[in-house]
mmCIF file of N, CA and C in Angstrom:
data_model
loop_
_atom_site.group_PDB
_atom_site.id
_atom_site.type_symbol
_atom_site.label_atom_id
_atom_site.label_comp_id
_atom_site.label_asym_id
_atom_site.label_seq_id
_atom_site.Cartn_x
_atom_site.Cartn_y
_atom_site.Cartn_z
ATOM 1 N N MET A 1 -16.891 -66.206 -91.055
ATOM 2 C CA MET A 1 -15.907 -65.490 -90.253
ATOM 3 C C MET A 1 -16.426 -65.288 -88.836
ATOM 4 N N ARG A 2 -17.705 -64.985 -88.712
ATOM 5 C CA ARG A 2 -18.290 -64.773 -87.395
ATOM 6 C C ARG A 2 -18.240 -66.060 -86.569
ATOM 7 N N ASN A 3 -18.459 -67.219 -87.229
ATOM 8 C CA ASN A 3 -18.394 -68.501 -86.530
ATOM 9 C C ASN A 3 -16.981 -68.773 -86.013
ATOM 10 N N LEU A 4 -15.987 -68.438 -86.814
ATOM 11 C CA LEU A 4 -14.604 -68.635 -86.390
ATOM 12 C C LEU A 4 -14.276 -67.778 -85.171
ATOM 13 N N LEU A 5 -14.776 -66.565 -85.162
ATOM 14 C CA LEU A 5 -14.556 -65.670 -84.039
ATOM 15 C C LEU A 5 -15.197 -66.227 -82.775
ATOM 16 N N CYS A 6 -16.405 -66.751 -82.887
ATOM 17 C CA CYS A 6 -17.100 -67.346 -81.735
ATOM 18 C C CYS A 6 -16.349 -68.573 -81.214
ATOM 19 N N ILE A 7 -15.867 -69.397 -82.131
ATOM 20 C CA ILE A 7 -15.110 -70.582 -81.737
ATOM 21 C C ILE A 7 -13.816 -70.166 -81.034
ATOM 22 N N GLY A 8 -13.147 -69.167 -81.584
ATOM 23 C CA GLY A 8 -11.905 -68.679 -80.980
ATOM 24 C C GLY A 8 -12.132 -68.136 -79.588
ATOM 25 N N LEU A 9 -13.189 -67.364 -79.399
ATOM 26 C CA LEU A 9 -13.499 -66.811 -78.083
ATOM 27 C C LEU A 9 -13.856 -67.912 -77.089
ATOM 28 N N THR A 10 -14.571 -68.917 -77.549
ATOM 29 C CA THR A 10 -14.936 -70.045 -76.686
ATOM 30 C C THR A 10 -13.682 -70.783 -76.225
ATOM 31 N N LEU A 11 -12.762 -71.054 -77.157
ATOM 32 C CA LEU A 11 -11.514 -71.740 -76.802
ATOM 33 C C LEU A 11 -10.682 -70.912 -75.834
ATOM 34 N N LEU A 12 -10.655 -69.610 -76.042
ATOM 35 C CA LEU A 12 -9.920 -68.727 -75.147
ATOM 36 C C LEU A 12 -10.512 -68.762 -73.744
ATOM 37 N N CYS A 13 -11.828 -68.750 -73.641
ATOM 38 C CA CYS A 13 -12.484 -68.810 -72.331
ATOM 39 C C CYS A 13 -12.192 -70.130 -71.627
ATOM 40 N N LEU A 14 -12.207 -71.231 -72.368
ATOM 41 C CA LEU A 14 -11.900 -72.539 -71.786
ATOM 42 C C LEU A 14 -10.458 -72.592 -71.295
ATOM 43 N N ALA A 15 -9.544 -72.012 -72.058
ATOM 44 C CA ALA A 15 -8.136 -72.003 -71.664
ATOM 45 C C ALA A 15 -7.937 -71.185 -70.389
ATOM 46 N N CYS A 16 -8.635 -70.081 -70.278
ATOM 47 C CA CYS A 16 -8.514 -69.238 -69.095
ATOM 48 C C CYS A 16 -9.161 -69.888 -67.878
ATOM 49 N N ALA A 17 -10.181 -70.701 -68.114
ATOM 50 C CA ALA A 17 -10.902 -71.336 -67.020
ATOM 51 C C ALA A 17 -10.092 -72.444 -66.356
ATOM 52 N N SER A 18 -9.158 -73.054 -67.087
ATOM 53 C CA SER A 18 -8.381 -74.134 -66.475
ATOM 54 C C SER A 18 -7.365 -73.531 -65.509
ATOM 55 N N ASP A 19 -7.297 -74.099 -64.343
ATOM 56 C CA ASP A 19 -6.417 -73.621 -63.279
ATOM 57 C C ASP A 19 -5.223 -74.565 -63.185
ATOM 58 N N PRO A 20 -4.004 -74.095 -63.517
ATOM 59 C CA PRO A 20 -2.828 -74.972 -63.482
ATOM 60 C C PRO A 20 -2.598 -75.625 -62.113
ATOM 61 N N GLN A 21 -2.878 -74.900 -61.047
ATOM 62 C CA GLN A 21 -2.688 -75.460 -59.714
ATOM 63 C C GLN A 21 -3.658 -76.616 -59.476
ATOM 64 N N LYS A 22 -4.902 -76.450 -59.868
ATOM 65 C CA LYS A 22 -5.895 -77.524 -59.703
ATOM 66 C C LYS A 22 -5.514 -78.735 -60.545
ATOM 67 N N GLU A 23 -4.965 -78.495 -61.727
ATOM 68 C CA GLU A 23 -4.521 -79.595 -62.586
ATOM 69 C C GLU A 23 -3.377 -80.355 -61.924
ATOM 70 N N MET A 24 -2.432 -79.627 -61.310
ATOM 71 C CA MET A 24 -1.333 -80.283 -60.603
ATOM 72 C C MET A 24 -1.870 -81.090 -59.422
ATOM 73 N N GLU A 25 -2.830 -80.531 -58.702
ATOM 74 C CA GLU A 25 -3.402 -81.225 -57.552
ATOM 75 C C GLU A 25 -4.070 -82.530 -57.977
ATOM 76 N N LYS A 26 -4.723 -82.536 -59.119
ATOM 77 C CA LYS A 26 -5.350 -83.762 -59.628
ATOM 78 C C LYS A 26 -4.292 -84.788 -60.025
ATOM 79 N N LYS A 27 -3.237 -84.336 -60.697
ATOM 80 C CA LYS A 27 -2.193 -85.243 -61.174
ATOM 81 C C LYS A 27 -1.390 -85.876 -60.044
ATOM 82 N N ILE A 28 -1.229 -85.164 -58.940
ATOM 83 C CA ILE A 28 -0.343 -85.653 -57.882
ATOM 84 C C ILE A 28 -1.011 -86.706 -56.991
ATOM 85 N N ILE A 29 -2.309 -86.822 -57.045
ATOM 86 C CA ILE A 29 -3.013 -87.816 -56.239
ATOM 87 C C ILE A 29 -2.504 -89.207 -56.609
ATOM 88 N N GLY A 30 -2.049 -89.954 -55.616
ATOM 89 C CA GLY A 30 -1.553 -91.304 -55.846
ATOM 90 C C GLY A 30 -0.282 -91.576 -55.068
ATOM 91 N N GLU A 31 0.327 -92.723 -55.370
ATOM 92 C CA GLU A 31 1.547 -93.143 -54.694
ATOM 93 C C GLU A 31 2.753 -92.876 -55.587
ATOM 94 N N TRP A 32 3.777 -92.233 -54.998
ATOM 95 C CA TRP A 32 4.995 -91.855 -55.708
ATOM 96 C C TRP A 32 6.206 -92.393 -54.953
ATOM 97 N N CYS A 33 7.056 -93.137 -55.637
ATOM 98 C CA CYS A 33 8.218 -93.738 -54.980
ATOM 99 C C CYS A 33 9.504 -93.428 -55.738
ATOM 100 N N ASN A 34 10.610 -93.494 -54.993
ATOM 101 C CA ASN A 34 11.925 -93.214 -55.543
ATOM 102 C C ASN A 34 12.403 -94.409 -56.373
ATOM 103 N N PRO A 35 12.650 -94.225 -57.668
ATOM 104 C CA PRO A 35 13.062 -95.346 -58.516
ATOM 105 C C PRO A 35 14.456 -95.881 -58.188
ATOM 106 N N TYR A 36 15.342 -95.034 -57.662
ATOM 107 C CA TYR A 36 16.698 -95.461 -57.343
ATOM 108 C C TYR A 36 16.705 -96.381 -56.114
ATOM 109 N N THR A 37 15.881 -96.057 -55.139
ATOM 110 C CA THR A 37 15.741 -96.929 -53.972
ATOM 111 C C THR A 37 15.160 -98.268 -54.395
ATOM 112 N N TYR A 38 14.143 -98.232 -55.235
ATOM 113 C CA TYR A 38 13.525 -99.476 -55.706
ATOM 114 C C TYR A 38 14.542 -100.323 -56.484
ATOM 115 N N GLU A 39 15.322 -99.667 -57.340
ATOM 116 C CA GLU A 39 16.317 -100.385 -58.140
ATOM 117 C C GLU A 39 17.368 -101.057 -57.253
ATOM 118 N N SER A 40 17.826 -100.355 -56.219
ATOM 119 C CA SER A 40 18.920 -100.887 -55.406
ATOM 120 C C SER A 40 18.469 -101.818 -54.281
ATOM 121 N N THR A 41 17.245 -101.639 -53.764
ATOM 122 C CA THR A 41 16.818 -102.457 -52.627
ATOM 123 C C THR A 41 15.571 -103.292 -52.905
ATOM 124 N N GLY A 42 14.836 -102.943 -53.945
ATOM 125 C CA GLY A 42 13.568 -103.624 -54.221
ATOM 126 C C GLY A 42 12.422 -103.109 -53.366
ATOM 127 N N GLU A 43 12.685 -102.070 -52.571
ATOM 128 C CA GLU A 43 11.659 -101.510 -51.696
ATOM 129 C C GLU A 43 11.031 -100.273 -52.323
ATOM 130 N N LEU A 44 9.734 -100.148 -52.158
ATOM 131 C CA LEU A 44 9.028 -98.946 -52.586
ATOM 132 C C LEU A 44 9.010 -97.989 -51.402
ATOM 133 N N LYS A 45 9.648 -96.822 -51.576
ATOM 134 C CA LYS A 45 9.686 -95.797 -50.531
ATOM 135 C C LYS A 45 9.327 -94.462 -51.159
ATOM 136 N N GLY A 46 8.415 -93.766 -50.513
ATOM 137 C CA GLY A 46 8.018 -92.479 -51.051
ATOM 138 C C GLY A 46 6.816 -91.896 -50.332
ATOM 139 N N PHE A 47 5.878 -91.361 -51.117
ATOM 140 C CA PHE A 47 4.753 -90.610 -50.582
ATOM 141 C C PHE A 47 3.441 -91.071 -51.199
ATOM 142 N N HIS A 48 2.395 -91.040 -50.383
ATOM 143 C CA HIS A 48 1.049 -91.290 -50.883
ATOM 144 C C HIS A 48 0.250 -90.012 -50.665
ATOM 145 N N PHE A 49 -0.049 -89.329 -51.766
ATOM 146 C CA PHE A 49 -0.821 -88.094 -51.718
ATOM 147 C C PHE A 49 -2.286 -88.447 -51.967
ATOM 148 N N LYS A 50 -3.123 -88.146 -50.988
ATOM 149 C CA LYS A 50 -4.544 -88.484 -51.078
ATOM 150 C C LYS A 50 -5.368 -87.227 -51.289
ATOM 151 N N LYS A 51 -6.603 -87.428 -51.745
ATOM 152 C CA LYS A 51 -7.530 -86.308 -51.914
ATOM 153 C C LYS A 51 -7.739 -85.634 -50.567
ATOM 154 N N GLY A 52 -8.005 -84.361 -50.614
ATOM 155 C CA GLY A 52 -8.249 -83.612 -49.397
ATOM 156 C C GLY A 52 -6.988 -83.175 -48.674
ATOM 157 N N GLY A 53 -5.829 -83.341 -49.325
ATOM 158 C CA GLY A 53 -4.582 -82.862 -48.741
ATOM 159 C C GLY A 53 -3.975 -83.778 -47.691
ATOM 160 N N VAL A 54 -4.389 -85.050 -47.670
ATOM 161 C CA VAL A 54 -3.827 -86.003 -46.721
ATOM 162 C C VAL A 54 -2.594 -86.655 -47.341
ATOM 163 N N CYS A 55 -1.533 -86.789 -46.546
ATOM 164 C CA CYS A 55 -0.284 -87.373 -47.037
ATOM 165 C C CYS A 55 0.202 -88.436 -46.063
ATOM 166 N N GLU A 56 0.722 -89.542 -46.625
ATOM 167 C CA GLU A 56 1.318 -90.599 -45.817
ATOM 168 C C GLU A 56 2.655 -90.994 -46.424
ATOM 169 N N ALA A 57 3.585 -91.396 -45.577
ATOM 170 C CA ALA A 57 4.866 -91.920 -46.044
ATOM 171 C C ALA A 57 4.678 -93.385 -46.412
ATOM 172 N N ILE A 58 5.368 -93.813 -47.469
ATOM 173 C CA ILE A 58 5.341 -95.213 -47.881
ATOM 174 C C ILE A 58 6.661 -95.851 -47.460
ATOM 175 N N ASN A 59 6.585 -96.792 -46.530
ATOM 176 C CA ASN A 59 7.746 -97.556 -46.046
ATOM 177 C C ASN A 59 8.885 -96.692 -45.520
ATOM 178 N N ILE A 60 8.540 -95.570 -44.898
ATOM 179 C CA ILE A 60 9.543 -94.721 -44.238
ATOM 180 C C ILE A 60 9.077 -94.564 -42.785
ATOM 181 N N PRO A 61 9.483 -95.499 -41.927
ATOM 182 C CA PRO A 61 8.961 -95.498 -40.559
ATOM 183 C C PRO A 61 9.347 -94.276 -39.729
ATOM 184 N N THR A 62 10.323 -93.506 -40.160
ATOM 185 C CA THR A 62 10.732 -92.319 -39.400
ATOM 186 C C THR A 62 9.900 -91.086 -39.744
ATOM 187 N N LEU A 63 8.949 -91.233 -40.658
ATOM 188 C CA LEU A 63 8.092 -90.103 -41.019
ATOM 189 C C LEU A 63 6.627 -90.424 -40.734
ATOM 190 N N ASP A 64 5.972 -89.515 -40.026
ATOM 191 C CA ASP A 64 4.533 -89.578 -39.784
ATOM 192 C C ASP A 64 3.940 -88.351 -40.471
ATOM 193 N N LEU A 65 3.679 -88.496 -41.770
ATOM 194 C CA LEU A 65 3.208 -87.353 -42.557
ATOM 195 C C LEU A 65 1.710 -87.170 -42.395
ATOM 196 N N LYS A 66 1.274 -85.926 -42.513
ATOM 197 C CA LYS A 66 -0.134 -85.594 -42.292
ATOM 198 C C LYS A 66 -0.779 -84.924 -43.498
ATOM 199 N N THR A 67 -0.135 -83.848 -44.013
ATOM 200 C CA THR A 67 -0.804 -83.048 -45.043
ATOM 201 C C THR A 67 0.132 -82.691 -46.195
ATOM 202 N N TRP A 68 -0.490 -82.353 -47.324
ATOM 203 C CA TRP A 68 0.218 -81.816 -48.472
ATOM 204 C C TRP A 68 -0.664 -80.748 -49.100
ATOM 205 N N ASN A 69 -0.033 -79.806 -49.775
ATOM 206 C CA ASN A 69 -0.753 -78.834 -50.597
ATOM 207 C C ASN A 69 0.210 -78.234 -51.617
ATOM 208 N N ILE A 70 -0.357 -77.675 -52.655
ATOM 209 C CA ILE A 70 0.430 -77.024 -53.708
ATOM 210 C C ILE A 70 0.058 -75.551 -53.737
ATOM 211 N N GLU A 71 1.090 -74.705 -53.716
ATOM 212 C CA GLU A 71 0.899 -73.258 -53.817
ATOM 213 C C GLU A 71 1.951 -72.685 -54.748
ATOM 214 N N GLU A 72 1.504 -71.997 -55.769
ATOM 215 C CA GLU A 72 2.391 -71.295 -56.707
ATOM 216 C C GLU A 72 3.514 -72.187 -57.227
ATOM 217 N N GLY A 73 3.180 -73.449 -57.539
ATOM 218 C CA GLY A 73 4.151 -74.366 -58.117
ATOM 219 C C GLY A 73 5.055 -75.066 -57.125
ATOM 220 N N TYR A 74 4.813 -74.883 -55.826
ATOM 221 C CA TYR A 74 5.585 -75.533 -54.782
ATOM 222 C C TYR A 74 4.729 -76.568 -54.065
ATOM 223 N N LEU A 75 5.364 -77.706 -53.752
ATOM 224 C CA LEU A 75 4.713 -78.761 -52.985
ATOM 225 C C LEU A 75 5.132 -78.620 -51.525
ATOM 226 N N PHE A 76 4.154 -78.522 -50.647
ATOM 227 C CA PHE A 76 4.386 -78.435 -49.209
ATOM 228 C C PHE A 76 3.914 -79.734 -48.570
ATOM 229 N N ILE A 77 4.772 -80.349 -47.764
ATOM 230 C CA ILE A 77 4.423 -81.561 -47.030
ATOM 231 C C ILE A 77 4.694 -81.285 -45.554
ATOM 232 N N LYS A 78 3.720 -81.655 -44.702
ATOM 233 C CA LYS A 78 3.868 -81.424 -43.264
ATOM 234 C C LYS A 78 3.536 -82.695 -42.487
ATOM 235 N N GLY A 79 4.192 -82.833 -41.366
ATOM 236 C CA GLY A 79 3.962 -83.964 -40.483
ATOM 237 C C GLY A 79 4.997 -83.967 -39.388
ATOM 238 N N PHE A 80 5.438 -85.186 -39.041
ATOM 239 C CA PHE A 80 6.414 -85.321 -37.966
ATOM 240 C C PHE A 80 7.519 -86.283 -38.369
ATOM 241 N N SER A 81 8.704 -85.984 -37.908
ATOM 242 C CA SER A 81 9.848 -86.880 -38.030
ATOM 243 C C SER A 81 9.965 -87.584 -36.688
ATOM 244 N N LEU A 82 10.062 -88.918 -36.711
ATOM 245 C CA LEU A 82 10.098 -89.693 -35.481
ATOM 246 C C LEU A 82 11.542 -90.024 -35.109
ATOM 247 N N LYS A 83 11.916 -89.696 -33.895
ATOM 248 C CA LYS A 83 13.268 -89.965 -33.398
ATOM 249 C C LYS A 83 13.325 -91.391 -32.833
ATOM 250 N N GLY A 84 14.523 -91.916 -32.699
ATOM 251 C CA GLY A 84 14.726 -93.256 -32.163
ATOM 252 C C GLY A 84 14.205 -93.433 -30.750
ATOM 253 N N ASN A 85 14.168 -92.343 -29.977
ATOM 254 C CA ASN A 85 13.711 -92.415 -28.586
ATOM 255 C C ASN A 85 12.207 -92.197 -28.447
ATOM 256 N N GLY A 86 11.494 -92.152 -29.585
ATOM 257 C CA GLY A 86 10.041 -91.985 -29.554
ATOM 258 C C GLY A 86 9.575 -90.545 -29.639
ATOM 259 N N GLU A 87 10.495 -89.605 -29.571
ATOM 260 C CA GLU A 87 10.112 -88.191 -29.673
ATOM 261 C C GLU A 87 9.733 -87.838 -31.101
ATOM 262 N N LYS A 88 8.874 -86.824 -31.228
ATOM 263 C CA LYS A 88 8.459 -86.326 -32.545
ATOM 264 C C LYS A 88 9.021 -84.928 -32.744
ATOM 265 N N GLU A 89 9.427 -84.674 -33.976
ATOM 266 C CA GLU A 89 9.920 -83.350 -34.355
ATOM 267 C C GLU A 89 9.097 -82.908 -35.569
ATOM 268 N N VAL A 90 8.761 -81.632 -35.630
ATOM 269 C CA VAL A 90 7.988 -81.125 -36.762
ATOM 270 C C VAL A 90 8.771 -81.327 -38.054
ATOM 271 N N TYR A 91 8.086 -81.828 -39.071
ATOM 272 C CA TYR A 91 8.679 -82.061 -40.394
ATOM 273 C C TYR A 91 7.889 -81.235 -41.401
ATOM 274 N N GLU A 92 8.593 -80.359 -42.121
ATOM 275 C CA GLU A 92 7.965 -79.535 -43.154
ATOM 276 C C GLU A 92 8.917 -79.398 -44.332
ATOM 277 N N THR A 93 8.379 -79.593 -45.530
ATOM 278 C CA THR A 93 9.190 -79.380 -46.726
ATOM 279 C C THR A 93 8.462 -78.444 -47.674
ATOM 280 N N LYS A 94 9.253 -77.749 -48.451
ATOM 281 C CA LYS A 94 8.743 -76.894 -49.525
ATOM 282 C C LYS A 94 9.681 -77.125 -50.701
ATOM 283 N N GLU A 95 9.158 -77.774 -51.746
ATOM 284 C CA GLU A 95 9.990 -78.062 -52.907
ATOM 285 C C GLU A 95 9.246 -77.666 -54.172
ATOM 286 N N LYS A 96 9.980 -77.059 -55.086
ATOM 287 C CA LYS A 96 9.395 -76.606 -56.347
ATOM 288 C C LYS A 96 9.113 -77.818 -57.233
ATOM 289 N N ILE A 97 7.933 -77.842 -57.810
ATOM 290 C CA ILE A 97 7.581 -78.909 -58.741
ATOM 291 C C ILE A 97 8.214 -78.577 -60.085
ATOM 292 N N ASP A 98 9.245 -79.343 -60.435
ATOM 293 C CA ASP A 98 9.974 -79.131 -61.684
ATOM 294 C C ASP A 98 9.267 -79.821 -62.840
ATOM 295 N N LEU A 99 8.669 -80.998 -62.563
ATOM 296 C CA LEU A 99 7.978 -81.790 -63.577
ATOM 297 C C LEU A 99 6.900 -82.610 -62.894
ATOM 298 N N LEU A 100 5.708 -82.622 -63.463
ATOM 299 C CA LEU A 100 4.632 -83.460 -62.959
ATOM 300 C C LEU A 100 3.819 -83.974 -64.138
ATOM 301 N N THR A 101 3.912 -85.278 -64.371
ATOM 302 C CA THR A 101 3.110 -85.950 -65.389
ATOM 303 C C THR A 101 2.346 -87.061 -64.675
ATOM 304 N N THR A 102 1.597 -87.851 -65.419
ATOM 305 C CA THR A 102 0.888 -88.962 -64.784
ATOM 306 C C THR A 102 1.863 -90.022 -64.273
ATOM 307 N N ASP A 103 3.082 -90.055 -64.819
ATOM 308 C CA ASP A 103 4.077 -91.062 -64.458
ATOM 309 C C ASP A 103 5.211 -90.557 -63.581
ATOM 310 N N SER A 104 5.584 -89.287 -63.709
ATOM 311 C CA SER A 104 6.795 -88.767 -63.071
ATOM 312 C C SER A 104 6.535 -87.506 -62.263
ATOM 313 N N LEU A 105 7.214 -87.434 -61.131
ATOM 314 C CA LEU A 105 7.194 -86.248 -60.285
ATOM 315 C C LEU A 105 8.644 -85.911 -59.980
ATOM 316 N N CYS A 106 9.065 -84.724 -60.375
ATOM 317 C CA CYS A 106 10.433 -84.287 -60.132
ATOM 318 C C CYS A 106 10.367 -83.013 -59.290
ATOM 319 N N LEU A 107 10.997 -83.063 -58.118
ATOM 320 C CA LEU A 107 10.977 -81.939 -57.187
ATOM 321 C C LEU A 107 12.354 -81.308 -57.091
ATOM 322 N N LEU A 108 12.382 -79.999 -57.183
ATOM 323 C CA LEU A 108 13.619 -79.230 -57.071
ATOM 324 C C LEU A 108 13.786 -78.843 -55.602
ATOM 325 N N ALA A 109 14.716 -79.511 -54.937
ATOM 326 C CA ALA A 109 14.945 -79.263 -53.512
ATOM 327 C C ALA A 109 15.901 -78.103 -53.277
ATOM 328 N N ARG A 110 16.870 -77.929 -54.197
ATOM 329 C CA ARG A 110 17.838 -76.838 -54.069
ATOM 330 C C ARG A 110 18.183 -76.330 -55.457
ATOM 331 N N GLU A 111 18.030 -75.025 -55.657
ATOM 332 C CA GLU A 111 18.291 -74.423 -56.962
ATOM 333 C C GLU A 111 19.757 -74.051 -57.164
ATOM 334 N N SER A 112 20.465 -73.768 -56.063
ATOM 335 C CA SER A 112 21.850 -73.317 -56.186
ATOM 336 C C SER A 112 22.786 -74.500 -56.423
ATOM 337 N N ASN A 113 24.051 -74.174 -56.654
ATOM 338 C CA ASN A 113 25.057 -75.201 -56.936
ATOM 339 C C ASN A 113 25.372 -76.018 -55.701
ATOM 340 N N PRO A 114 25.356 -77.315 -55.769
ATOM 341 C CA PRO A 114 24.842 -78.082 -56.900
ATOM 342 C C PRO A 114 23.320 -78.144 -56.842
ATOM 343 N N ARG A 115 22.722 -78.151 -57.990
ATOM 344 C CA ARG A 115 21.269 -78.243 -58.105
ATOM 345 C C ARG A 115 20.838 -79.638 -57.640
ATOM 346 N N LEU A 116 19.791 -79.712 -56.823
ATOM 347 C CA LEU A 116 19.362 -80.981 -56.252
ATOM 348 C C LEU A 116 17.912 -81.271 -56.634
ATOM 349 N N LEU A 117 17.726 -82.355 -57.387
ATOM 350 C CA LEU A 117 16.401 -82.781 -57.834
ATOM 351 C C LEU A 117 16.088 -84.161 -57.275
ATOM 352 N N PHE A 118 14.840 -84.386 -56.919
ATOM 353 C CA PHE A 118 14.386 -85.702 -56.493
ATOM 354 C C PHE A 118 13.357 -86.202 -57.495
ATOM 355 N N LEU A 119 13.554 -87.425 -57.969
ATOM 356 C CA LEU A 119 12.645 -88.028 -58.932
ATOM 357 C C LEU A 119 11.815 -89.091 -58.242
ATOM 358 N N TYR A 120 10.523 -89.071 -58.521
ATOM 359 C CA TYR A 120 9.605 -90.094 -58.031
ATOM 360 C C TYR A 120 8.797 -90.586 -59.221
ATOM 361 N N LEU A 121 8.508 -91.881 -59.220
ATOM 362 C CA LEU A 121 7.661 -92.463 -60.245
ATOM 363 C C LEU A 121 6.376 -92.947 -59.596
ATOM 364 N N ASN A 122 5.291 -92.866 -60.354
ATOM 365 C CA ASN A 122 4.017 -93.378 -59.888
ATOM 366 C C ASN A 122 4.154 -94.882 -59.706
ATOM 367 N N THR A 123 3.670 -95.409 -58.599
ATOM 368 C CA THR A 123 3.841 -96.832 -58.328
ATOM 369 C C THR A 123 3.110 -97.723 -59.323
ATOM 370 N N LYS A 124 2.187 -97.159 -60.082
ATOM 371 C CA LYS A 124 1.487 -97.947 -61.100
ATOM 372 C C LYS A 124 2.438 -98.363 -62.223
ATOM 373 N N ILE A 125 3.513 -97.615 -62.426
ATOM 374 C CA ILE A 125 4.422 -97.905 -63.546
ATOM 375 C C ILE A 125 5.857 -98.217 -63.128
ATOM 376 N N ILE A 126 6.191 -98.030 -61.858
ATOM 377 C CA ILE A 126 7.592 -98.167 -61.450
ATOM 378 C C ILE A 126 8.126 -99.570 -61.721
ATOM 379 N N LYS A 127 7.322 -100.603 -61.476
ATOM 380 C CA LYS A 127 7.795 -101.975 -61.670
ATOM 381 C C LYS A 127 7.959 -102.320 -63.150
ATOM 382 N N GLU A 128 7.241 -101.606 -64.006
ATOM 383 C CA GLU A 128 7.384 -101.808 -65.449
ATOM 384 C C GLU A 128 8.669 -101.175 -65.979
ATOM 385 N N ARG A 129 9.075 -100.064 -65.398
ATOM 386 C CA ARG A 129 10.188 -99.276 -65.930
ATOM 387 C C ARG A 129 11.519 -99.463 -65.223
ATOM 388 N N VAL A 130 11.479 -99.969 -63.993
ATOM 389 C CA VAL A 130 12.707 -100.077 -63.208
ATOM 390 C C VAL A 130 12.932 -101.541 -62.837
ATOM 391 N N THR A 131 14.132 -102.007 -63.106
ATOM 392 C CA THR A 131 14.510 -103.375 -62.766
ATOM 393 C C THR A 131 15.312 -103.366 -61.477
ATOM 394 N N VAL A 132 14.940 -104.250 -60.563
ATOM 395 C CA VAL A 132 15.667 -104.367 -59.306
ATOM 396 C C VAL A 132 17.018 -105.002 -59.598
ATOM 397 N N ASP A 133 18.079 -104.352 -59.135
ATOM 398 C CA ASP A 133 19.442 -104.851 -59.344
ATOM 399 C C ASP A 133 19.763 -105.882 -58.265
ATOM 400 N N THR A 134 19.625 -107.143 -58.605
ATOM 401 C CA THR A 134 19.826 -108.212 -57.624
ATOM 402 C C THR A 134 21.271 -108.292 -57.155
ATOM 403 N N LEU A 135 22.219 -107.806 -57.931
ATOM 404 C CA LEU A 135 23.626 -107.811 -57.508
ATOM 405 C C LEU A 135 23.856 -106.854 -56.339
ATOM 406 N N LEU A 136 23.153 -105.712 -56.352
ATOM 407 C CA LEU A 136 23.295 -104.733 -55.273
ATOM 408 C C LEU A 136 22.654 -105.220 -53.989
ATOM 409 N N ARG A 137 21.662 -106.075 -54.083
ATOM 410 C CA ARG A 137 20.933 -106.524 -52.903
ATOM 411 C C ARG A 137 21.686 -107.600 -52.121
ATOM 412 N N LYS A 138 22.746 -108.189 -52.688
ATOM 413 C CA LYS A 138 23.464 -109.275 -52.005
ATOM 414 C C LYS A 138 24.525 -108.762 -51.070
#
């Protein structure tokens, strides 16, 4: 019985030691693209989240992204939006992380009616799961 108690306390300590935010930060590292854009155009467009909070846009020439961070379940992305005349405008987003797995990232952009979610797939699996619709590309 004493051994079971020690094992239980050890498991409890390990569970408390894991930080959900740090786990999300580890999972989000990588390239994430919109599957609907890929399906309709064959282009990978999205975000590349790098270690150290560095963020880059993937195939979105109007965005010059710089940083990302996660706080209390929200993803913050900062950088610049590039105008056609060469001017830069501050770009900042705050979206709730609705789902984050090794394959899928779902961001809640608006909670009110209508609810607005954005889905991104890890680029390691997007080509396996999404077929480019060649009829839409013509």
